[in-house]
Amino acid sequence: IYNQVRGTNVTPRCRGTLEDLRNAFNEAKKTDPTSLGTLILSMELLVYDRRIAFEKVHNREFPDVKTTSVQEYLQQNPNVKLPESHK
């Protein structure tokens, strides 16, 4: 999705163990807590350490809240980009 919206070619890569991910997130929080890279690390950590399960979300209970896809978010926020170190 990022590649389609930004017209780039970001290749996914293995970042190591869950502990490696936790350490990378903690370091990113210290360096730039509001960056897209930090946000992505936090979401990965929440998913991979099983603190969040997307299938348990009950959007129907909140009819006035409109969900936003990753594609919509990136299109609405052109200034949000991955740092060069993530490409």
mmCIF file with all atom_site columns, C-alpha atoms in Angstrom:
data_model
loop_
_atom_site.group_PDB
_atom_site.id
_atom_site.type_symbol
_atom_site.label_atom_id
_atom_site.label_alt_id
_atom_site.label_comp_id
_atom_site.label_asym_id
_atom_site.label_entity_id
_atom_site.label_seq_id
_atom_site.pdbx_PDB_ins_code
_atom_site.Cartn_x
_atom_site.Cartn_y
_atom_site.Cartn_z
_atom_site.occupancy
_atom_site.B_iso_or_equiv
_atom_site.pdbx_formal_charge
_atom_site.auth_seq_id
_atom_site.auth_comp_id
_atom_site.auth_asym_id
_atom_site.auth_atom_id
_atom_site.pdbx_PDB_model_num
ATOM 1  C CA . ILE A 1 1  ? 0.000   0.000   0.000  1.00 0.00 ? 1  ILE A CA 1
ATOM 2  C CA . TYR A 1 2  ? 2.798   2.410   0.908  1.00 0.00 ? 2  TYR A CA 1
ATOM 3  C CA . ASN A 1 3  ? 4.516   1.717   -2.414 1.00 0.00 ? 3  ASN A CA 1
ATOM 4  C CA . GLN A 1 4  ? 1.306   2.349   -4.368 1.00 0.00 ? 4  GLN A CA 1
ATOM 5  C CA . VAL A 1 5  ? 0.464   5.622   -2.615 1.00 0.00 ? 5  VAL A CA 1
ATOM 6  C CA . ARG A 1 6  ? 4.004   7.027   -2.465 1.00 0.00 ? 6  ARG A CA 1
ATOM 7  C CA . GLY A 1 7  ? 5.182   5.680   -5.836 1.00 0.00 ? 7  GLY A CA 1
ATOM 8  C CA . THR A 1 8  ? 8.226   4.029   -4.298 1.00 0.00 ? 8  THR A CA 1
ATOM 9  C CA . ASN A 1 9  ? 9.546   0.515   -3.836 1.00 0.00 ? 9  ASN A CA 1
ATOM 10 C CA . VAL A 1 10 ? 9.900   -0.336  -0.142 1.00 0.00 ? 10 VAL A CA 1
ATOM 11 C CA . THR A 1 11 ? 10.815  -3.994  0.326  1.00 0.00 ? 11 THR A CA 1
ATOM 12 C CA . PRO A 1 12 ? 9.691   -5.735  3.538  1.00 0.00 ? 12 PRO A CA 1
ATOM 13 C CA . ARG A 1 13 ? 12.515  -7.212  5.600  1.00 0.00 ? 13 ARG A CA 1
ATOM 14 C CA . CYS A 1 14 ? 12.864  -9.385  8.695  1.00 0.00 ? 14 CYS A CA 1
ATOM 15 C CA . ARG A 1 15 ? 13.734  -7.346  11.771 1.00 0.00 ? 15 ARG A CA 1
ATOM 16 C CA . GLY A 1 16 ? 14.583  -10.253 14.062 1.00 0.00 ? 16 GLY A CA 1
ATOM 17 C CA . THR A 1 17 ? 12.925  -11.573 17.202 1.00 0.00 ? 17 THR A CA 1
ATOM 18 C CA . LEU A 1 18 ? 10.096  -10.101 19.240 1.00 0.00 ? 18 LEU A CA 1
ATOM 19 C CA . GLU A 1 19 ? 12.697  -8.890  21.732 1.00 0.00 ? 19 GLU A CA 1
ATOM 20 C CA . ASP A 1 20 ? 14.570  -7.182  18.868 1.00 0.00 ? 20 ASP A CA 1
ATOM 21 C CA . LEU A 1 21 ? 11.310  -5.488  17.868 1.00 0.00 ? 21 LEU A CA 1
ATOM 22 C CA . ARG A 1 22 ? 10.659  -4.368  21.450 1.00 0.00 ? 22 ARG A CA 1
ATOM 23 C CA . ASN A 1 23 ? 14.184  -2.905  21.677 1.00 0.00 ? 23 ASN A CA 1
ATOM 24 C CA . ALA A 1 24 ? 13.831  -1.136  18.310 1.00 0.00 ? 24 ALA A CA 1
ATOM 25 C CA . PHE A 1 25 ? 10.511  0.391   19.388 1.00 0.00 ? 25 PHE A CA 1
ATOM 26 C CA . ASN A 1 26 ? 11.929  1.593   22.721 1.00 0.00 ? 26 ASN A CA 1
ATOM 27 C CA . GLU A 1 27 ? 14.869  3.198   20.917 1.00 0.00 ? 27 GLU A CA 1
ATOM 28 C CA . ALA A 1 28 ? 12.592  4.813   18.324 1.00 0.00 ? 28 ALA A CA 1
ATOM 29 C CA . LYS A 1 29 ? 10.410  6.272   21.104 1.00 0.00 ? 29 LYS A CA 1
ATOM 30 C CA . LYS A 1 30 ? 13.502  7.983   22.531 1.00 0.00 ? 30 LYS A CA 1
ATOM 31 C CA . THR A 1 31 ? 14.691  9.257   19.144 1.00 0.00 ? 31 THR A CA 1
ATOM 32 C CA . ASP A 1 32 ? 11.477  10.403  17.450 1.00 0.00 ? 32 ASP A CA 1
ATOM 33 C CA . PRO A 1 33 ? 8.289   9.351   19.263 1.00 0.00 ? 33 PRO A CA 1
ATOM 34 C CA . THR A 1 34 ? 5.915   10.871  16.692 1.00 0.00 ? 34 THR A CA 1
ATOM 35 C CA . SER A 1 35 ? 7.451   9.528   13.477 1.00 0.00 ? 35 SER A CA 1
ATOM 36 C CA . LEU A 1 36 ? 5.704   7.119   11.131 1.00 0.00 ? 36 LEU A CA 1
ATOM 37 C CA . GLY A 1 37 ? 8.483   4.605   11.726 1.00 0.00 ? 37 GLY A CA 1
ATOM 38 C CA . THR A 1 38 ? 7.830   4.679   15.477 1.00 0.00 ? 38 THR A CA 1
ATOM 39 C CA . LEU A 1 39 ? 4.098   4.286   14.867 1.00 0.00 ? 39 LEU A CA 1
ATOM 40 C CA . ILE A 1 40 ? 4.713   1.267   12.641 1.00 0.00 ? 40 ILE A CA 1
ATOM 41 C CA . LEU A 1 41 ? 7.004   -0.319  15.224 1.00 0.00 ? 41 LEU A CA 1
ATOM 42 C CA . SER A 1 42 ? 4.404   0.215   17.942 1.00 0.00 ? 42 SER A CA 1
ATOM 43 C CA . MET A 1 43 ? 1.678   -1.404  15.825 1.00 0.00 ? 43 MET A CA 1
ATOM 44 C CA . GLU A 1 44 ? 3.932   -4.333  14.948 1.00 0.00 ? 44 GLU A CA 1
ATOM 45 C CA . LEU A 1 45 ? 4.741   -4.824  18.608 1.00 0.00 ? 45 LEU A CA 1
ATOM 46 C CA . LEU A 1 46 ? 1.084   -4.717  19.634 1.00 0.00 ? 46 LEU A CA 1
ATOM 47 C CA . VAL A 1 47 ? 0.186   -7.303  17.000 1.00 0.00 ? 47 VAL A CA 1
ATOM 48 C CA . TYR A 1 48 ? 3.134   -9.657  17.426 1.00 0.00 ? 48 TYR A CA 1
ATOM 49 C CA . ASP A 1 49 ? 3.082   -9.738  21.225 1.00 0.00 ? 49 ASP A CA 1
ATOM 50 C CA . ARG A 1 50 ? -0.678  -10.413 20.983 1.00 0.00 ? 50 ARG A CA 1
ATOM 51 C CA . ARG A 1 51 ? -1.862  -7.356  22.913 1.00 0.00 ? 51 ARG A CA 1
ATOM 52 C CA . ILE A 1 52 ? -4.164  -6.573  20.014 1.00 0.00 ? 52 ILE A CA 1
ATOM 53 C CA . ALA A 1 53 ? -6.293  -8.856  17.892 1.00 0.00 ? 53 ALA A CA 1
ATOM 54 C CA . PHE A 1 54 ? -7.915  -7.203  14.909 1.00 0.00 ? 54 PHE A CA 1
ATOM 55 C CA . GLU A 1 55 ? -10.643 -9.799  14.624 1.00 0.00 ? 55 GLU A CA 1
ATOM 56 C CA . LYS A 1 56 ? -12.063 -8.699  17.997 1.00 0.00 ? 56 LYS A CA 1
ATOM 57 C CA . VAL A 1 57 ? -12.771 -5.115  16.893 1.00 0.00 ? 57 VAL A CA 1
ATOM 58 C CA . HIS A 1 58 ? -16.494 -4.308  16.998 1.00 0.00 ? 58 HIS A CA 1
ATOM 59 C CA . ASN A 1 59 ? -16.868 -1.378  14.617 1.00 0.00 ? 59 ASN A CA 1
ATOM 60 C CA . ARG A 1 60 ? -20.626 -1.872  14.404 1.00 0.00 ? 60 ARG A CA 1
ATOM 61 C CA . GLU A 1 61 ? -20.891 -0.648  17.996 1.00 0.00 ? 61 GLU A CA 1
ATOM 62 C CA . PHE A 1 62 ? -19.613 2.761   16.877 1.00 0.00 ? 62 PHE A CA 1
ATOM 63 C CA . PRO A 1 63 ? -21.724 3.709   13.843 1.00 0.00 ? 63 PRO A CA 1
ATOM 64 C CA . ASP A 1 64 ? -20.644 7.373   13.929 1.00 0.00 ? 64 ASP A CA 1
ATOM 65 C CA . VAL A 1 65 ? -16.938 6.520   13.697 1.00 0.00 ? 65 VAL A CA 1
ATOM 66 C CA . LYS A 1 66 ? -15.576 6.164   10.171 1.00 0.00 ? 66 LYS A CA 1
ATOM 67 C CA . THR A 1 67 ? -12.649 3.818   9.822  1.00 0.00 ? 67 THR A CA 1
ATOM 68 C CA . THR A 1 68 ? -9.627  4.909   7.810  1.00 0.00 ? 68 THR A CA 1
ATOM 69 C CA . SER A 1 69 ? -7.560  2.491   5.770  1.00 0.00 ? 69 SER A CA 1
ATOM 70 C CA . VAL A 1 70 ? -3.792  2.765   5.569  1.00 0.00 ? 70 VAL A CA 1
ATOM 71 C CA . GLN A 1 71 ? -4.200  3.919   1.974  1.00 0.00 ? 71 GLN A CA 1
ATOM 72 C CA . GLU A 1 72 ? -6.652  6.680   2.964  1.00 0.00 ? 72 GLU A CA 1
ATOM 73 C CA . TYR A 1 73 ? -4.392  7.772   5.833  1.00 0.00 ? 73 TYR A CA 1
ATOM 74 C CA . LEU A 1 74 ? -1.351  8.059   3.557  1.00 0.00 ? 74 LEU A CA 1
ATOM 75 C CA . GLN A 1 75 ? -3.356  9.926   0.899  1.00 0.00 ? 75 GLN A CA 1
ATOM 76 C CA . GLN A 1 76 ? -4.730  12.351  3.490  1.00 0.00 ? 76 GLN A CA 1
ATOM 77 C CA . ASN A 1 77 ? -1.279  12.917  5.021  1.00 0.00 ? 77 ASN A CA 1
ATOM 78 C CA . PRO A 1 78 ? 1.261   13.392  2.213  1.00 0.00 ? 78 PRO A CA 1
ATOM 79 C CA . ASN A 1 79 ? 3.889   14.584  4.702  1.00 0.00 ? 79 ASN A CA 1
ATOM 80 C CA . VAL A 1 80 ? 3.930   11.183  6.455  1.00 0.00 ? 80 VAL A CA 1
ATOM 81 C CA . LYS A 1 81 ? 6.767   9.190   4.903  1.00 0.00 ? 81 LYS A CA 1
ATOM 82 C CA . LEU A 1 82 ? 9.060   6.416   5.952  1.00 0.00 ? 82 LEU A CA 1
ATOM 83 C CA . PRO A 1 83 ? 12.570  7.604   6.820  1.00 0.00 ? 83 PRO A CA 1
ATOM 84 C CA . GLU A 1 84 ? 15.259  6.692   4.297  1.00 0.00 ? 84 GLU A CA 1
ATOM 85 C CA . SER A 1 85 ? 16.612  4.042   6.716  1.00 0.00 ? 85 SER A CA 1
ATOM 86 C CA . HIS A 1 86 ? 13.374  2.045   6.282  1.00 0.00 ? 86 HIS A CA 1
ATOM 87 C CA . LYS A 1 87 ? 13.527  1.946   2.481  1.00 0.00 ? 87 LYS A CA 1
#
